[in-house]
Amino acid sequence: MKKDISQITTYQSGVMQSTAHRILTRIKTEYLSQYNLTAMQWFVIGYVYDAGEKGIRLNDLMKILDTTMPFITTIINLLESKGIIHKVSDTSDSRIKLAILNQNYRGTVEEIEEGLREELRLRLYKEDHITREELQIYIRVLGKISQINN
C-alpha cells in the first residue's frame, strides 16, 4: 500500500498493525514449537539469559513484560519443570526470588536466537522483500511506542 500517511485511516492502520502482529507471532510460534516453547516463555528465557549468572528478579520480569506476578510465576514454574530455569532466593532478602538460567541451556538459547533470526530473515527479507533498513525503522518505531508512559 503506497499511500501518504495522511490518507490512511485509523482503522486501516489498525488492521495493518494487527495483521503484522499476527504474521510475526505465527513465524515465531512455528519456529519455537520445535523447542516446545511459547513466545512468552522465549521472552522470559531471553531476559533471564541476559541477566547472566546473577539472575533476574521475578518482579523485574513482570515489569519488563508488562504482565502480572501470577503469570510470571506460572511461566517460571513451567520453565523450572523443564529444567531450563531455576529459582533462588536473593541473599540480601529471602522474600525476593530470582530466576537463573541453567548453565547447560545457554547454548540452546544461542541456537534458538540464531535460528529464529534466520527464520525471520528468510520469511521477511526474502519472501516479503522487506529491506534491512525498513525493518530497522520498524523496530525503532516499536521501541519508541513501547516507551510511551513508561
PDB file of C-alpha atoms in Angstrom:
ATOM      1  CA  MET A   1       0.000   0.000   0.000  1.00  0.00           C
ATOM      2  CA  LYS A   2       1.659   3.226  -1.194  1.00  0.00           C
ATOM      3  CA  LYS A   3      -0.479   5.952   0.361  1.00  0.00           C
ATOM      4  CA  ASP A   4       0.592   9.130   2.043  1.00  0.00           C
ATOM      5  CA  ILE A   5       0.239   8.623   5.789  1.00  0.00           C
ATOM      6  CA  SER A   6      -2.383  11.395   5.960  1.00  0.00           C
ATOM      7  CA  GLN A   7      -4.568   9.327   3.610  1.00  0.00           C
ATOM      8  CA  ILE A   8      -4.581   6.204   5.804  1.00  0.00           C
ATOM      9  CA  THR A   9      -7.470   5.976   8.259  1.00  0.00           C
ATOM     10  CA  THR A  10      -7.001   4.872  11.850  1.00  0.00           C
ATOM     11  CA  TYR A  11      -8.968   1.704  11.178  1.00  0.00           C
ATOM     12  CA  GLN A  12      -6.803   0.877   8.142  1.00  0.00           C
ATOM     13  CA  SER A  13      -3.599   1.373  10.133  1.00  0.00           C
ATOM     14  CA  GLY A  14      -5.136  -0.630  12.994  1.00  0.00           C
ATOM     15  CA  VAL A  15      -5.824  -3.561  10.676  1.00  0.00           C
ATOM     16  CA  MET A  16      -2.270  -3.344   9.274  1.00  0.00           C
ATOM     17  CA  GLN A  17      -0.815  -3.349  12.808  1.00  0.00           C
ATOM     18  CA  SER A  18      -2.936  -6.333  13.820  1.00  0.00           C
ATOM     19  CA  THR A  19      -2.067  -8.246  10.655  1.00  0.00           C
ATOM     20  CA  ALA A  20       1.668  -7.577  11.067  1.00  0.00           C
ATOM     21  CA  HIS A  21       1.480  -8.718  14.693  1.00  0.00           C
ATOM     22  CA  ARG A  22      -0.308 -11.949  13.726  1.00  0.00           C
ATOM     23  CA  ILE A  23       2.201 -12.720  10.961  1.00  0.00           C
ATOM     24  CA  LEU A  24       5.223 -12.120  13.213  1.00  0.00           C
ATOM     25  CA  THR A  25       3.604 -14.125  16.020  1.00  0.00           C
ATOM     26  CA  ARG A  26       2.887 -17.011  13.642  1.00  0.00           C
ATOM     27  CA  ILE A  27       6.504 -17.101  12.408  1.00  0.00           C
ATOM     28  CA  LYS A  28       7.842 -17.111  15.987  1.00  0.00           C
ATOM     29  CA  THR A  29       5.283 -19.653  17.193  1.00  0.00           C
ATOM     30  CA  GLU A  30       6.047 -22.066  14.350  1.00  0.00           C
ATOM     31  CA  TYR A  31       9.789 -21.795  14.921  1.00  0.00           C
ATOM     32  CA  LEU A  32       9.658 -22.044  18.728  1.00  0.00           C
ATOM     33  CA  SER A  33       7.350 -25.083  18.618  1.00  0.00           C
ATOM     34  CA  GLN A  34      10.303 -27.318  17.731  1.00  0.00           C
ATOM     35  CA  TYR A  35      11.760 -26.385  21.142  1.00  0.00           C
ATOM     36  CA  ASN A  36       8.392 -26.865  22.865  1.00  0.00           C
ATOM     37  CA  LEU A  37       8.320 -23.169  23.820  1.00  0.00           C
ATOM     38  CA  THR A  38       5.753 -20.410  23.536  1.00  0.00           C
ATOM     39  CA  ALA A  39       6.698 -16.863  22.589  1.00  0.00           C
ATOM     40  CA  MET A  40       6.176 -15.630  26.165  1.00  0.00           C
ATOM     41  CA  GLN A  41       8.352 -18.453  27.514  1.00  0.00           C
ATOM     42  CA  TRP A  42      11.017 -17.439  24.997  1.00  0.00           C
ATOM     43  CA  PHE A  43      10.802 -13.798  26.134  1.00  0.00           C
ATOM     44  CA  VAL A  44      11.285 -14.856  29.753  1.00  0.00           C
ATOM     45  CA  ILE A  45      14.187 -17.154  28.861  1.00  0.00           C
ATOM     46  CA  GLY A  46      15.814 -14.342  26.885  1.00  0.00           C
ATOM     47  CA  TYR A  47      15.687 -11.828  29.723  1.00  0.00           C
ATOM     48  CA  VAL A  48      16.899 -14.420  32.221  1.00  0.00           C
ATOM     49  CA  TYR A  49      19.745 -15.260  29.816  1.00  0.00           C
ATOM     50  CA  ASP A  50      20.643 -11.569  29.509  1.00  0.00           C
ATOM     51  CA  ALA A  51      20.765 -11.250  33.313  1.00  0.00           C
ATOM     52  CA  GLY A  52      23.673 -13.690  33.475  1.00  0.00           C
ATOM     53  CA  GLU A  53      24.727 -15.738  36.474  1.00  0.00           C
ATOM     54  CA  LYS A  54      23.218 -13.317  38.999  1.00  0.00           C
ATOM     55  CA  GLY A  55      19.749 -13.882  37.592  1.00  0.00           C
ATOM     56  CA  ILE A  56      16.812 -11.502  37.411  1.00  0.00           C
ATOM     57  CA  ARG A  57      14.151 -10.677  39.970  1.00  0.00           C
ATOM     58  CA  LEU A  58      10.727 -12.068  39.133  1.00  0.00           C
ATOM     59  CA  ASN A  59       9.320  -8.623  39.899  1.00  0.00           C
ATOM     60  CA  ASP A  60      11.598  -7.109  37.236  1.00  0.00           C
ATOM     61  CA  LEU A  61      10.431  -9.711  34.685  1.00  0.00           C
ATOM     62  CA  MET A  62       6.841  -8.797  35.496  1.00  0.00           C
ATOM     63  CA  LYS A  63       7.552  -5.114  34.792  1.00  0.00           C
ATOM     64  CA  ILE A  64       9.595  -5.728  31.630  1.00  0.00           C
ATOM     65  CA  LEU A  65       6.931  -8.000  30.151  1.00  0.00           C
ATOM     66  CA  ASP A  66       4.065  -5.817  31.415  1.00  0.00           C
ATOM     67  CA  THR A  67       2.166  -8.686  32.972  1.00  0.00           C
ATOM     68  CA  THR A  68       1.114  -9.979  36.390  1.00  0.00           C
ATOM     69  CA  MET A  69       3.134 -11.784  39.040  1.00  0.00           C
ATOM     70  CA  PRO A  70       0.895 -14.892  38.930  1.00  0.00           C
ATOM     71  CA  PHE A  71       1.514 -15.129  35.169  1.00  0.00           C
ATOM     72  CA  ILE A  72       5.302 -14.777  35.612  1.00  0.00           C
ATOM     73  CA  THR A  73       5.273 -17.317  38.448  1.00  0.00           C
ATOM     74  CA  THR A  74       3.374 -19.804  36.275  1.00  0.00           C
ATOM     75  CA  ILE A  75       5.850 -19.409  33.393  1.00  0.00           C
ATOM     76  CA  ILE A  76       8.877 -19.639  35.697  1.00  0.00           C
ATOM     77  CA  ASN A  77       7.477 -22.766  37.368  1.00  0.00           C
ATOM     78  CA  LEU A  78       6.877 -24.366  33.969  1.00  0.00           C
ATOM     79  CA  LEU A  79      10.376 -23.485  32.738  1.00  0.00           C
ATOM     80  CA  GLU A  80      11.765 -24.794  36.011  1.00  0.00           C
ATOM     81  CA  SER A  81       9.931 -28.094  35.495  1.00  0.00           C
ATOM     82  CA  LYS A  82      11.531 -28.303  32.025  1.00  0.00           C
ATOM     83  CA  GLY A  83      14.983 -27.822  33.575  1.00  0.00           C
ATOM     84  CA  ILE A  84      15.574 -24.519  31.770  1.00  0.00           C
ATOM     85  CA  ILE A  85      15.480 -22.105  34.708  1.00  0.00           C
ATOM     86  CA  HIS A  86      15.814 -22.393  38.454  1.00  0.00           C
ATOM     87  CA  LYS A  87      14.629 -20.053  41.185  1.00  0.00           C
ATOM     88  CA  VAL A  88      16.646 -18.942  44.170  1.00  0.00           C
ATOM     89  CA  SER A  89      16.074 -16.501  46.992  1.00  0.00           C
ATOM     90  CA  ASP A  90      18.051 -13.272  46.965  1.00  0.00           C
ATOM     91  CA  THR A  91      20.849 -13.478  49.544  1.00  0.00           C
ATOM     92  CA  SER A  92      20.013  -9.998  50.910  1.00  0.00           C
ATOM     93  CA  ASP A  93      16.248 -10.572  51.157  1.00  0.00           C
ATOM     94  CA  SER A  94      14.745 -14.066  51.085  1.00  0.00           C
ATOM     95  CA  ARG A  95      11.357 -12.652  50.010  1.00  0.00           C
ATOM     96  CA  ILE A  96      12.875 -11.686  46.652  1.00  0.00           C
ATOM     97  CA  LYS A  97      13.008 -14.531  44.133  1.00  0.00           C
ATOM     98  CA  LEU A  98      15.493 -14.637  41.276  1.00  0.00           C
ATOM     99  CA  ALA A  99      15.272 -16.644  38.076  1.00  0.00           C
ATOM    100  CA  ILE A 100      18.578 -18.025  36.805  1.00  0.00           C
ATOM    101  CA  LEU A 101      19.150 -19.832  33.539  1.00  0.00           C
ATOM    102  CA  ASN A 102      20.574 -23.318  33.913  1.00  0.00           C
ATOM    103  CA  GLN A 103      24.106 -23.260  32.509  1.00  0.00           C
ATOM    104  CA  ASN A 104      23.519 -26.263  30.256  1.00  0.00           C
ATOM    105  CA  TYR A 105      20.723 -24.346  28.463  1.00  0.00           C
ATOM    106  CA  ARG A 106      22.851 -21.304  27.471  1.00  0.00           C
ATOM    107  CA  GLY A 107      23.921 -22.940  24.210  1.00  0.00           C
ATOM    108  CA  THR A 108      20.303 -23.754  23.381  1.00  0.00           C
ATOM    109  CA  VAL A 109      19.317 -20.104  23.906  1.00  0.00           C
ATOM    110  CA  GLU A 110      22.042 -19.036  21.488  1.00  0.00           C
ATOM    111  CA  GLU A 111      20.933 -21.695  18.987  1.00  0.00           C
ATOM    112  CA  ILE A 112      17.289 -20.594  19.207  1.00  0.00           C
ATOM    113  CA  GLU A 113      18.196 -16.901  18.843  1.00  0.00           C
ATOM    114  CA  GLU A 114      20.353 -17.563  15.797  1.00  0.00           C
ATOM    115  CA  GLY A 115      17.768 -19.857  14.209  1.00  0.00           C
ATOM    116  CA  LEU A 116      14.827 -17.559  14.875  1.00  0.00           C
ATOM    117  CA  ARG A 117      16.722 -14.579  13.460  1.00  0.00           C
ATOM    118  CA  GLU A 118      17.476 -16.601  10.333  1.00  0.00           C
ATOM    119  CA  GLU A 119      13.828 -17.679  10.045  1.00  0.00           C
ATOM    120  CA  LEU A 120      12.668 -14.067  10.304  1.00  0.00           C
ATOM    121  CA  ARG A 121      15.265 -13.007   7.718  1.00  0.00           C
ATOM    122  CA  LEU A 122      14.113 -15.704   5.335  1.00  0.00           C
ATOM    123  CA  ARG A 123      10.410 -15.035   5.778  1.00  0.00           C
ATOM    124  CA  LEU A 124      10.549 -11.220   5.930  1.00  0.00           C
ATOM    125  CA  TYR A 125      13.541 -10.170   3.854  1.00  0.00           C
ATOM    126  CA  LYS A 126      13.484 -12.785   1.131  1.00  0.00           C
ATOM    127  CA  GLU A 127       9.811 -13.746   0.873  1.00  0.00           C
ATOM    128  CA  ASP A 128       8.275 -10.351   1.625  1.00  0.00           C
ATOM    129  CA  HIS A 129      11.058  -8.205   0.169  1.00  0.00           C
ATOM    130  CA  ILE A 130      11.462  -6.099   3.306  1.00  0.00           C
ATOM    131  CA  THR A 131      14.822  -4.355   3.410  1.00  0.00           C
ATOM    132  CA  ARG A 132      17.081  -4.331   6.438  1.00  0.00           C
ATOM    133  CA  GLU A 133      16.637  -0.555   6.654  1.00  0.00           C
ATOM    134  CA  GLU A 134      12.838  -0.864   6.652  1.00  0.00           C
ATOM    135  CA  LEU A 135      12.983  -3.444   9.417  1.00  0.00           C
ATOM    136  CA  GLN A 136      15.352  -1.237  11.447  1.00  0.00           C
ATOM    137  CA  ILE A 137      12.925   1.681  11.165  1.00  0.00           C
ATOM    138  CA  TYR A 138      10.032  -0.592  12.202  1.00  0.00           C
ATOM    139  CA  ILE A 139      11.946  -1.833  15.269  1.00  0.00           C
ATOM    140  CA  ARG A 140      12.995   1.728  16.177  1.00  0.00           C
ATOM    141  CA  VAL A 141       9.369   2.914  15.977  1.00  0.00           C
ATOM    142  CA  LEU A 142       8.195  -0.054  18.084  1.00  0.00           C
ATOM    143  CA  GLY A 143      10.819   0.871  20.657  1.00  0.00           C
ATOM    144  CA  LYS A 144       9.585   4.452  20.799  1.00  0.00           C
ATOM    145  CA  ILE A 145       5.947   3.405  21.074  1.00  0.00           C
ATOM    146  CA  SER A 146       6.740   0.907  23.824  1.00  0.00           C
ATOM    147  CA  GLN A 147       8.438   3.669  25.861  1.00  0.00           C
ATOM    148  CA  ILE A 148       5.303   5.851  25.928  1.00  0.00           C
ATOM    149  CA  ASN A 149       4.021   6.100  29.508  1.00  0.00           C
ATOM    150  CA  ASN A 150       6.932   4.031  30.841  1.00  0.00           C
TER     151      ASN A 150
END
